[in-house]
Amino acid sequence: MFLLLLNFTTAQAQTTTQPFFVHLWQMEDGLPQSAIPAILQTRDGFLWICTYGGLVRFDGQHFKVFDEFNAPGLINSRVTCLFEDNDGSLLIGHETGILTRFQNGKFQQVEIHAAWRNRTIDDISTDEHGDVWVLNADQQLARLKDGKILTPAGGGPFAYGRLIKGDNGLLWVMNTGKISMMKDGELIPVNFEGITPGMIIQGMAHSRRGGFWISFGGHIKRWDNNRWVEDLGTAPWGSGILAAFLEMRDGYLAAATFDQVDEGLYLLSPKGDATLFNRANKLSSDWIRCLYEDREGNLWAGSGNSGLAMIRHTELTTANPPDNWQGRGVLSVCPGRESSLWIGTEGAGIYKLQAGKWQHYDEADGLSNMYVWSILEDISGKLWAGTWGYGLFEKGDEQFTALTVTSNFQVTALLQGKSGCLWVGTGSGLMKLQQDGKLVWSTPNNGSGWSQVKTILQEDTNQLWFGTAGGGLGCFFNGDYRQFRKENGLSSDFINCLYRDSDGILWIGTAGGGLDRLKNGHFASITTQQGLPNNEICDIEDDGNGYFWISTRGGIVRVNREALDDCVDGKVTYLNCRIYGKYDGMPTIGCSGGFQPAGCRTADGRLWFPTGRGLVVIDPYEVKTNLQAPPVVIEQLSVDGKPYDLAYGLAPLKISPGRHRLEFSFAGLSFAAPEKVRFKFKLEGLEQEWVNDENVSAATFNDVPPGKYTFHVTACNNDGIWNETGATFAFIILPHLWQTIWFKVTVWFGGVLIVSCGVWLDTRRRLHRKLEHAAHLHAIERERYRIAMDIHDHFGARLTQMTYLCQIIRRKINEPDSAISSLDHLHTTVRKVTREMDEIVWAVNPKHDTLDSLAIYFGKFAQEFLQSTGIRCRLNFPLELPPWRLTAEIRHNLFLSLKEALNNVVKHAAATQVDISLTIEKEGFKLIVQDDGHGFDSGQLASEVSDTQDRLARGNGLISMAQRQADIGGVFDISSELGKGTKIVFTIRLKKAPA
């Protein structure tokens, strides 16, 4: 790829009046083949290029090739012509005579219903009715809808045809030097006044002002309304047939010749000035096959064998002397008298440019040092030159003379003082050359310990500013000196240039810190982060039209003064400016700086900036703003490395579940300066803020979670004109099952249900505890009531009896035998009271609420109770019992039931032995009392039950035992046979199953 600025100059010429910039692409840049027969820009903004190696789509940065191997439906790769139909589809003609339609990203062959040979399709267009016509190499026209064939009139030396759209949509046909007009599907030969039958029409181009430009017989005229209306005279390209001919939007005529020696591409201005581009003038070939102007006014040329070229106007030119600066860099420039210009170089001495003529000064002219860092013509017309290590030189009438007092100085800056003196910046500080010729130090200590002075600015006789290399910004004001450094707010202590604008604001160009502003005593700055191309500022010029021109090491910046203030104030985050670089014709993007003057504005308004490869010239009045907002296209989405082509739409994409890495590739289709297209984008659904002003054409998002997203992107061109609509693409990343809304809703409702159940269970448990507590309290009250009743029933009666016995003993105190009998009776009663009290205490004592304690107590009681009766007692209890807790109610009722059973054995069974057993079951235990007495039959048992109903209240009898078991949830069972004893089983079921 080549970037070329064409300056057609004579040995004395300064620059061309209409400079053009040329950009070349060849196969090494991505083209599949170097022969290009046709070029077209479609309404979506893409540039399409025909080659014999496939169809190429170009976005300004990248070529995408479609051929018969990678594009299904594209049968042949040898593509010869293009046309965009009214429905937006692209019709493609092939060398083999077939026709292909490209629509919605798909290729499909189109049938041509014409009885003709399959010859190369040369051109495609539509008539006034919108019907598509196809022109082949046999110079035959076929209507696509029905195959109707027409043969236009011809007459040239070789077959060559073109279709040209004219006014009112009429189709004109050029065939081998003859012209026909199509109307209502028929061809009408056209004769032009003054064109004799033997003359050949070389080319025909529609004019934006109406009619056609026609080149014939070596002349150029415009035909409109059946007459010649304009004559441009002799054609610079001679009388040969033109391969392509068109009028550009700026009025230029572009004409391309076939492969003729020393010919090529001509641009003819409305004033009649011609510029030739060919192999001798930076094109890669003299043979141009096609021309096309895009929407931004760029001219595209397809060559016959050397690739693609783009030609466009540029406001920027480079002034070079005949010796091309001897290959040296340009360092300093200043205006002189009589529209002259003085230029200092790095090793080539001094140049003077005046009236288009160059004059050179070197050692022969007394300039003993050729490294001129600073140059200045003072108000008296005297020229001063500051050099590297040889001090300051003064130019006399013919020769330069060195000031001996500065012979060892490095002079880096020169400024005409307000009082007529000359300020001199040196490597050791600031000096002043007074009007009496005396050179004095302005900085203290005679320059000792001072940094190199790079720039000087004097506003009046009382105030002087100067910038240094490492010492910051210095200021003399009414005899006082003040120094400003980074700690005072400067972005850098290295300063290259100073400029005071019309509002009194001081602008400071630094070497590495960007552009600083001193306003109302406060420093502020902008850098590359806000849009500057480079942080080293070389010079600042005001064009008088509200724009600053700032030269940097990365190009030249044109910026509106108000926009610059807004950016420095933080009102906008990015500087809306235009940056001139190699694509605009600069010989190098690195401007010269660190010396003064490092740029100037001459009386004619032009701006001059030195660079390492020449002197750049800009006419601000020639600047044209590119108002074409770039179309924006999202070309591809890559999901974890898998690409999806989005250039022609895609059904809403659903991406598999998971977190993904997404990379979008997009393009802003501006061809004027594609490298300066800037983008801003955001992924709606993931972020709310735009990512602003990136000059990259891709956006990457990592670990994007499931959800619905819309990617937005927009772009601006090289002049900051934004596409307000941009492009969008919506897609969905599917969730895993557990990430779906219905699953989350289900889980939420499930959670609510679980919580509700938990609350319900907790409430139920609390209620149950309350009920249990209430039941426990009720049981305690019942137990207290029972104890009270027992005390009342048993102890009350016993105490009453004891009181009565005591009274009897008292009356019979004088009767010893009778008193002793009553005392024995009293003793027995007291023992009964003690035993009953022991039973009550045992029943209520919580220390005895275990099954083990119950078994011990029951065994002890049974043995003691039966001991005095002569009945043997045998206990059959397990060695280890479960640690079950028994309520006082259970223990009390079970004890009374056991007591009743033993009492019945003693009174009624006539037994000699009683077996008491305790067996453990799953949900409780059994207490079995079995004797070996005489027993009874079931009839007697029923009678006993009937007869003893009246004894229930006194706690006696079988019914009493059954009732007590029922009160504690147990079961009472009795069985007996005559002569085999009786067996009583008390079954106790506990509320909780044993562990």
mmCIF file of N, CA, C and O in Angstrom, residues 683-749:
data_model
loop_
_atom_site.group_PDB
_atom_site.id
_atom_site.type_symbol
_atom_site.label_atom_id
_atom_site.label_comp_id
_atom_site.label_asym_id
_atom_site.label_seq_id
_atom_site.Cartn_x
_atom_site.Cartn_y
_atom_site.Cartn_z
ATOM 1 N N LEU A 683 -23.083 -2.211 24.922
ATOM 2 C CA LEU A 683 -23.872 -3.442 24.903
ATOM 3 C C LEU A 683 -25.025 -3.246 25.877
ATOM 4 O O LEU A 683 -24.875 -3.395 27.086
ATOM 5 N N GLU A 684 -26.175 -2.865 25.310
ATOM 6 C CA GLU A 684 -27.347 -2.613 26.143
ATOM 7 C C GLU A 684 -27.793 -3.923 26.801
ATOM 8 O O GLU A 684 -27.911 -4.944 26.152
ATOM 9 N N GLY A 685 -28.029 -3.854 28.073
ATOM 10 C CA GLY A 685 -28.333 -5.045 28.852
ATOM 11 C C GLY A 685 -27.195 -5.415 29.771
ATOM 12 O O GLY A 685 -27.383 -6.094 30.772
ATOM 13 N N LEU A 686 -25.972 -4.925 29.391
ATOM 14 C CA LEU A 686 -24.787 -5.164 30.215
ATOM 15 C C LEU A 686 -24.233 -3.855 30.759
ATOM 16 O O LEU A 686 -23.724 -3.803 31.869
ATOM 17 N N GLU A 687 -24.345 -2.782 29.964
ATOM 18 C CA GLU A 687 -23.814 -1.488 30.376
ATOM 19 C C GLU A 687 -24.715 -0.389 29.839
ATOM 20 O O GLU A 687 -25.369 -0.554 28.810
ATOM 21 N N GLN A 688 -24.745 0.734 30.544
ATOM 22 C CA GLN A 688 -25.594 1.847 30.172
ATOM 23 C C GLN A 688 -24.830 2.942 29.445
ATOM 24 O O GLN A 688 -25.399 3.666 28.631
ATOM 25 N N GLU A 689 -23.559 3.097 29.743
ATOM 26 C CA GLU A 689 -22.767 4.182 29.177
ATOM 27 C C GLU A 689 -22.073 3.737 27.893
ATOM 28 O O GLU A 689 -21.701 2.587 27.728
ATOM 29 N N TRP A 690 -21.905 4.704 26.987
ATOM 30 C CA TRP A 690 -21.178 4.450 25.748
ATOM 31 C C TRP A 690 -19.682 4.395 26.025
ATOM 32 O O TRP A 690 -19.166 5.133 26.857
ATOM 33 N N VAL A 691 -19.017 3.522 25.306
ATOM 34 C CA VAL A 691 -17.542 3.552 25.250
ATOM 35 C C VAL A 691 -17.203 4.500 24.115
ATOM 36 O O VAL A 691 -17.473 4.218 22.951
ATOM 37 N N ASN A 692 -16.636 5.648 24.451
ATOM 38 C CA ASN A 692 -16.560 6.769 23.515
ATOM 39 C C ASN A 692 -15.259 6.827 22.727
ATOM 40 O O ASN A 692 -14.188 6.556 23.261
ATOM 41 N N ASP A 693 -15.428 7.221 21.480
ATOM 42 C CA ASP A 693 -14.336 7.722 20.643
ATOM 43 C C ASP A 693 -13.143 6.781 20.544
ATOM 44 O O ASP A 693 -11.991 7.189 20.605
ATOM 45 N N GLU A 694 -13.413 5.513 20.386
ATOM 46 C CA GLU A 694 -12.339 4.567 20.132
ATOM 47 C C GLU A 694 -12.102 4.494 18.624
ATOM 48 O O GLU A 694 -13.036 4.512 17.834
ATOM 49 N N ASN A 695 -10.859 4.420 18.223
ATOM 50 C CA ASN A 695 -10.565 4.294 16.790
ATOM 51 C C ASN A 695 -10.263 2.851 16.414
ATOM 52 O O ASN A 695 -9.573 2.593 15.447
ATOM 53 N N VAL A 696 -10.795 1.925 17.204
ATOM 54 C CA VAL A 696 -10.673 0.511 16.882
ATOM 55 C C VAL A 696 -12.013 0.024 16.349
ATOM 56 O O VAL A 696 -13.067 0.533 16.714
ATOM 57 N N SER A 697 -11.970 -0.956 15.463
ATOM 58 C CA SER A 697 -13.188 -1.436 14.818
ATOM 59 C C SER A 697 -13.628 -2.776 15.383
ATOM 60 O O SER A 697 -14.176 -3.601 14.663
ATOM 61 N N ALA A 698 -13.403 -2.978 16.660
ATOM 62 C CA ALA A 698 -13.831 -4.213 17.311
ATOM 63 C C ALA A 698 -14.115 -3.909 18.782
ATOM 64 O O ALA A 698 -13.513 -3.015 19.377
ATOM 65 N N ALA A 699 -15.050 -4.652 19.339
ATOM 66 C CA ALA A 699 -15.399 -4.508 20.751
ATOM 67 C C ALA A 699 -15.529 -5.898 21.351
ATOM 68 O O ALA A 699 -16.181 -6.775 20.764
ATOM 69 N N THR A 700 -14.907 -6.110 22.496
ATOM 70 C CA THR A 700 -14.896 -7.419 23.139
ATOM 71 C C THR A 700 -15.544 -7.323 24.510
ATOM 72 O O THR A 700 -15.280 -6.383 25.269
ATOM 73 N N PHE A 701 -16.384 -8.303 24.819
ATOM 74 C CA PHE A 701 -17.035 -8.390 26.116
ATOM 75 C C PHE A 701 -16.804 -9.794 26.663
ATOM 76 O O PHE A 701 -17.102 -10.784 25.987
ATOM 77 N N ASN A 702 -16.277 -9.874 27.856
ATOM 78 C CA ASN A 702 -15.944 -11.162 28.458
ATOM 79 C C ASN A 702 -16.969 -11.556 29.510
ATOM 80 O O ASN A 702 -17.535 -10.699 30.203
ATOM 81 N N ASP A 703 -17.173 -12.875 29.636
ATOM 82 C CA ASP A 703 -18.039 -13.447 30.668
ATOM 83 C C ASP A 703 -19.411 -12.796 30.683
ATOM 84 O O ASP A 703 -19.910 -12.353 31.722
ATOM 85 N N VAL A 704 -20.037 -12.715 29.500
ATOM 86 C CA VAL A 704 -21.371 -12.121 29.414
ATOM 87 C C VAL A 704 -22.390 -13.145 29.908
ATOM 88 O O VAL A 704 -22.475 -14.247 29.367
ATOM 89 N N PRO A 705 -23.173 -12.808 30.923
ATOM 90 C CA PRO A 705 -24.133 -13.771 31.476
ATOM 91 C C PRO A 705 -25.370 -13.887 30.594
ATOM 92 O O PRO A 705 -25.568 -13.089 29.662
ATOM 93 N N PRO A 706 -26.227 -14.870 30.863
ATOM 94 C CA PRO A 706 -27.466 -15.019 30.085
ATOM 95 C C PRO A 706 -28.337 -13.777 30.190
ATOM 96 O O PRO A 706 -28.338 -13.066 31.194
ATOM 97 N N GLY A 707 -29.066 -13.489 29.106
ATOM 98 C CA GLY A 707 -29.952 -12.341 29.085
ATOM 99 C C GLY A 707 -30.221 -11.876 27.665
ATOM 100 O O GLY A 707 -29.708 -12.432 26.687
ATOM 101 N N LYS A 708 -31.039 -10.831 27.551
ATOM 102 C CA LYS A 708 -31.333 -10.218 26.264
ATOM 103 C C LYS A 708 -30.452 -8.977 26.118
ATOM 104 O O LYS A 708 -30.398 -8.140 27.016
ATOM 105 N N TYR A 709 -29.795 -8.863 24.954
ATOM 106 C CA TYR A 709 -28.850 -7.776 24.738
ATOM 107 C C TYR A 709 -29.068 -7.145 23.365
ATOM 108 O O TYR A 709 -29.566 -7.794 22.431
ATOM 109 N N THR A 710 -28.668 -5.877 23.262
ATOM 110 C CA THR A 710 -28.627 -5.179 21.978
ATOM 111 C C THR A 710 -27.309 -4.433 21.904
ATOM 112 O O THR A 710 -27.011 -3.596 22.767
ATOM 113 N N PHE A 711 -26.528 -4.744 20.876
ATOM 114 C CA PHE A 711 -25.254 -4.060 20.672
ATOM 115 C C PHE A 711 -25.492 -2.847 19.789
ATOM 116 O O PHE A 711 -26.089 -2.937 18.717
ATOM 117 N N HIS A 712 -25.032 -1.680 20.264
ATOM 118 C CA HIS A 712 -25.158 -0.428 19.525
ATOM 119 C C HIS A 712 -23.763 0.062 19.160
ATOM 120 O O HIS A 712 -22.851 0.036 19.997
ATOM 121 N N VAL A 713 -23.623 0.566 17.932
ATOM 122 C CA VAL A 713 -22.351 1.171 17.530
ATOM 123 C C VAL A 713 -22.652 2.287 16.544
ATOM 124 O O VAL A 713 -23.578 2.196 15.726
ATOM 125 N N THR A 714 -21.899 3.371 16.663
ATOM 126 C CA THR A 714 -21.997 4.459 15.707
ATOM 127 C C THR A 714 -20.589 4.969 15.437
ATOM 128 O O THR A 714 -19.636 4.571 16.112
ATOM 129 N N ALA A 715 -20.464 5.845 14.435
ATOM 130 C CA ALA A 715 -19.134 6.268 14.006
ATOM 131 C C ALA A 715 -19.187 7.697 13.499
ATOM 132 O O ALA A 715 -20.243 8.220 13.128
ATOM 133 N N CYS A 716 -18.006 8.328 13.484
ATOM 134 C CA CYS A 716 -17.871 9.647 12.871
ATOM 135 C C CYS A 716 -16.714 9.607 11.878
ATOM 136 O O CYS A 716 -15.822 8.769 11.972
ATOM 137 N N ASN A 717 -16.746 10.548 10.919
ATOM 138 C CA ASN A 717 -15.700 10.580 9.904
ATOM 139 C C ASN A 717 -14.511 11.413 10.363
ATOM 140 O O ASN A 717 -14.416 11.805 11.528
ATOM 141 N N ASN A 718 -13.618 11.725 9.464
ATOM 142 C CA ASN A 718 -12.399 12.443 9.810
ATOM 143 C C ASN A 718 -12.648 13.872 10.263
ATOM 144 O O ASN A 718 -11.799 14.487 10.914
ATOM 145 N N ASP A 719 -13.823 14.421 9.966
ATOM 146 C CA ASP A 719 -14.170 15.766 10.410
ATOM 147 C C ASP A 719 -15.122 15.762 11.599
ATOM 148 O O ASP A 719 -15.709 16.795 11.932
ATOM 149 N N GLY A 720 -15.275 14.619 12.223
ATOM 150 C CA GLY A 720 -16.092 14.551 13.433
ATOM 151 C C GLY A 720 -17.585 14.556 13.183
ATOM 152 O O GLY A 720 -18.360 14.838 14.110
ATOM 153 N N ILE A 721 -18.023 14.255 11.968
ATOM 154 C CA ILE A 721 -19.450 14.184 11.657
ATOM 155 C C ILE A 721 -19.954 12.785 12.012
ATOM 156 O O ILE A 721 -19.518 11.790 11.427
ATOM 157 N N TRP A 722 -20.882 12.722 12.984
ATOM 158 C CA TRP A 722 -21.342 11.439 13.519
ATOM 159 C C TRP A 722 -22.558 10.919 12.769
ATOM 160 O O TRP A 722 -23.426 11.691 12.341
ATOM 161 N N ASN A 723 -22.602 9.634 12.625
ATOM 162 C CA ASN A 723 -23.815 8.957 12.181
ATOM 163 C C ASN A 723 -24.735 8.855 13.388
ATOM 164 O O ASN A 723 -24.443 8.145 14.349
ATOM 165 N N GLU A 724 -25.846 9.591 13.368
ATOM 166 C CA GLU A 724 -26.704 9.664 14.547
ATOM 167 C C GLU A 724 -27.519 8.392 14.760
ATOM 168 O O GLU A 724 -28.034 8.159 15.845
ATOM 169 N N THR A 725 -27.650 7.580 13.699
ATOM 170 C CA THR A 725 -28.463 6.352 13.815
ATOM 171 C C THR A 725 -27.610 5.163 14.213
ATOM 172 O O THR A 725 -27.943 4.432 15.133
ATOM 173 N N GLY A 726 -26.498 4.979 13.531
ATOM 174 C CA GLY A 726 -25.619 3.862 13.841
ATOM 175 C C GLY A 726 -26.217 2.535 13.416
ATOM 176 O O GLY A 726 -27.103 2.457 12.563
ATOM 177 N N ALA A 727 -25.734 1.479 14.025
ATOM 178 C CA ALA A 727 -26.190 0.120 13.725
ATOM 179 C C ALA A 727 -26.426 -0.623 15.032
ATOM 180 O O ALA A 727 -25.778 -0.343 16.047
ATOM 181 N N THR A 728 -27.365 -1.548 15.008
ATOM 182 C CA THR A 728 -27.682 -2.330 16.195
ATOM 183 C C THR A 728 -27.808 -3.803 15.830
ATOM 184 O O THR A 728 -28.096 -4.152 14.675
ATOM 185 N N PHE A 729 -27.610 -4.641 16.815
ATOM 186 C CA PHE A 729 -27.843 -6.078 16.644
ATOM 187 C C PHE A 729 -28.319 -6.644 17.981
ATOM 188 O O PHE A 729 -27.660 -6.470 19.012
ATOM 189 N N ALA A 730 -29.476 -7.279 17.934
ATOM 190 C CA ALA A 730 -30.074 -7.852 19.145
ATOM 191 C C ALA A 730 -29.839 -9.357 19.168
ATOM 192 O O ALA A 730 -29.887 -10.026 18.123
ATOM 193 N N PHE A 731 -29.600 -9.882 20.337
ATOM 194 C CA PHE A 731 -29.384 -11.318 20.488
ATOM 195 C C PHE A 731 -29.732 -11.726 21.919
ATOM 196 O O PHE A 731 -29.932 -10.882 22.801
ATOM 197 N N ILE A 732 -29.789 -13.023 22.097
ATOM 198 C CA ILE A 732 -30.144 -13.584 23.404
ATOM 199 C C ILE A 732 -29.112 -14.643 23.779
ATOM 200 O O ILE A 732 -28.765 -15.491 22.953
ATOM 201 N N ILE A 733 -28.627 -14.583 24.982
ATOM 202 C CA ILE A 733 -27.840 -15.682 25.544
ATOM 203 C C ILE A 733 -28.785 -16.479 26.431
ATOM 204 O O ILE A 733 -29.308 -15.962 27.426
ATOM 205 N N LEU A 734 -29.031 -17.708 26.016
ATOM 206 C CA LEU A 734 -30.009 -18.531 26.734
ATOM 207 C C LEU A 734 -29.485 -18.887 28.126
ATOM 208 O O LEU A 734 -28.284 -19.103 28.309
ATOM 209 N N PRO A 735 -30.383 -18.980 29.075
ATOM 210 C CA PRO A 735 -29.963 -19.361 30.429
ATOM 211 C C PRO A 735 -29.958 -20.870 30.601
ATOM 212 O O PRO A 735 -30.618 -21.607 29.848
ATOM 213 N N HIS A 736 -29.203 -21.351 31.571
ATOM 214 C CA HIS A 736 -29.355 -22.719 32.015
ATOM 215 C C HIS A 736 -30.731 -22.879 32.658
ATOM 216 O O HIS A 736 -31.407 -21.892 32.949
ATOM 217 N N LEU A 737 -31.131 -24.147 32.868
ATOM 218 C CA LEU A 737 -32.443 -24.399 33.456
ATOM 219 C C LEU A 737 -32.635 -23.616 34.737
ATOM 220 O O LEU A 737 -33.677 -22.988 34.958
ATOM 221 N N TRP A 738 -31.604 -23.630 35.573
ATOM 222 C CA TRP A 738 -31.749 -22.962 36.863
ATOM 223 C C TRP A 738 -31.661 -21.443 36.755
ATOM 224 O O TRP A 738 -31.839 -20.739 37.731
ATOM 225 N N GLN A 739 -31.381 -20.940 35.532
ATOM 226 C CA GLN A 739 -31.307 -19.493 35.346
ATOM 227 C C GLN A 739 -32.547 -18.930 34.658
ATOM 228 O O GLN A 739 -32.630 -17.725 34.464
ATOM 229 N N THR A 740 -33.499 -19.824 34.266
ATOM 230 C CA THR A 740 -34.699 -19.357 33.585
ATOM 231 C C THR A 740 -35.637 -18.662 34.562
ATOM 232 O O THR A 740 -35.622 -18.916 35.769
ATOM 233 N N ILE A 741 -36.468 -17.791 33.997
ATOM 234 C CA ILE A 741 -37.386 -17.018 34.843
ATOM 235 C C ILE A 741 -38.396 -17.937 35.519
ATOM 236 O O ILE A 741 -38.671 -17.813 36.715
ATOM 237 N N TRP A 742 -38.916 -18.888 34.705
ATOM 238 C CA TRP A 742 -39.930 -19.751 35.317
ATOM 239 C C TRP A 742 -39.334 -20.600 36.423
ATOM 240 O O TRP A 742 -39.988 -20.874 37.432
ATOM 241 N N PHE A 743 -38.051 -21.006 36.216
ATOM 242 C CA PHE A 743 -37.411 -21.781 37.277
ATOM 243 C C PHE A 743 -37.219 -20.917 38.516
ATOM 244 O O PHE A 743 -37.480 -21.360 39.645
ATOM 245 N N LYS A 744 -36.780 -19.686 38.294
ATOM 246 C CA LYS A 744 -36.586 -18.790 39.442
ATOM 247 C C LYS A 744 -37.905 -18.499 40.131
ATOM 248 O O LYS A 744 -37.977 -18.430 41.360
ATOM 249 N N VAL A 745 -38.984 -18.310 39.289
ATOM 250 C CA VAL A 745 -40.304 -18.069 39.885
ATOM 251 C C VAL A 745 -40.753 -19.286 40.684
ATOM 252 O O VAL A 745 -41.275 -19.171 41.804
ATOM 253 N N THR A 746 -40.516 -20.468 40.070
ATOM 254 C CA THR A 746 -40.891 -21.689 40.774
ATOM 255 C C THR A 746 -40.128 -21.828 42.084
ATOM 256 O O THR A 746 -40.696 -22.154 43.128
ATOM 257 N N VAL A 747 -38.802 -21.577 41.973
ATOM 258 C CA VAL A 747 -37.988 -21.647 43.189
ATOM 259 C C VAL A 747 -38.446 -20.610 44.196
ATOM 260 O O VAL A 747 -38.514 -20.873 45.407
ATOM 261 N N TRP A 748 -38.822 -19.424 43.691
ATOM 262 C CA TRP A 748 -39.270 -18.367 44.598
ATOM 263 C C TRP A 748 -40.545 -18.784 45.311
ATOM 264 O O TRP A 748 -40.650 -18.666 46.537
ATOM 265 N N PHE A 749 -41.515 -19.293 44.491
ATOM 266 C CA PHE A 749 -42.761 -19.741 45.113
ATOM 267 C C PHE A 749 -42.509 -20.936 46.024
ATOM 268 O O PHE A 749 -43.115 -21.059 47.089
#
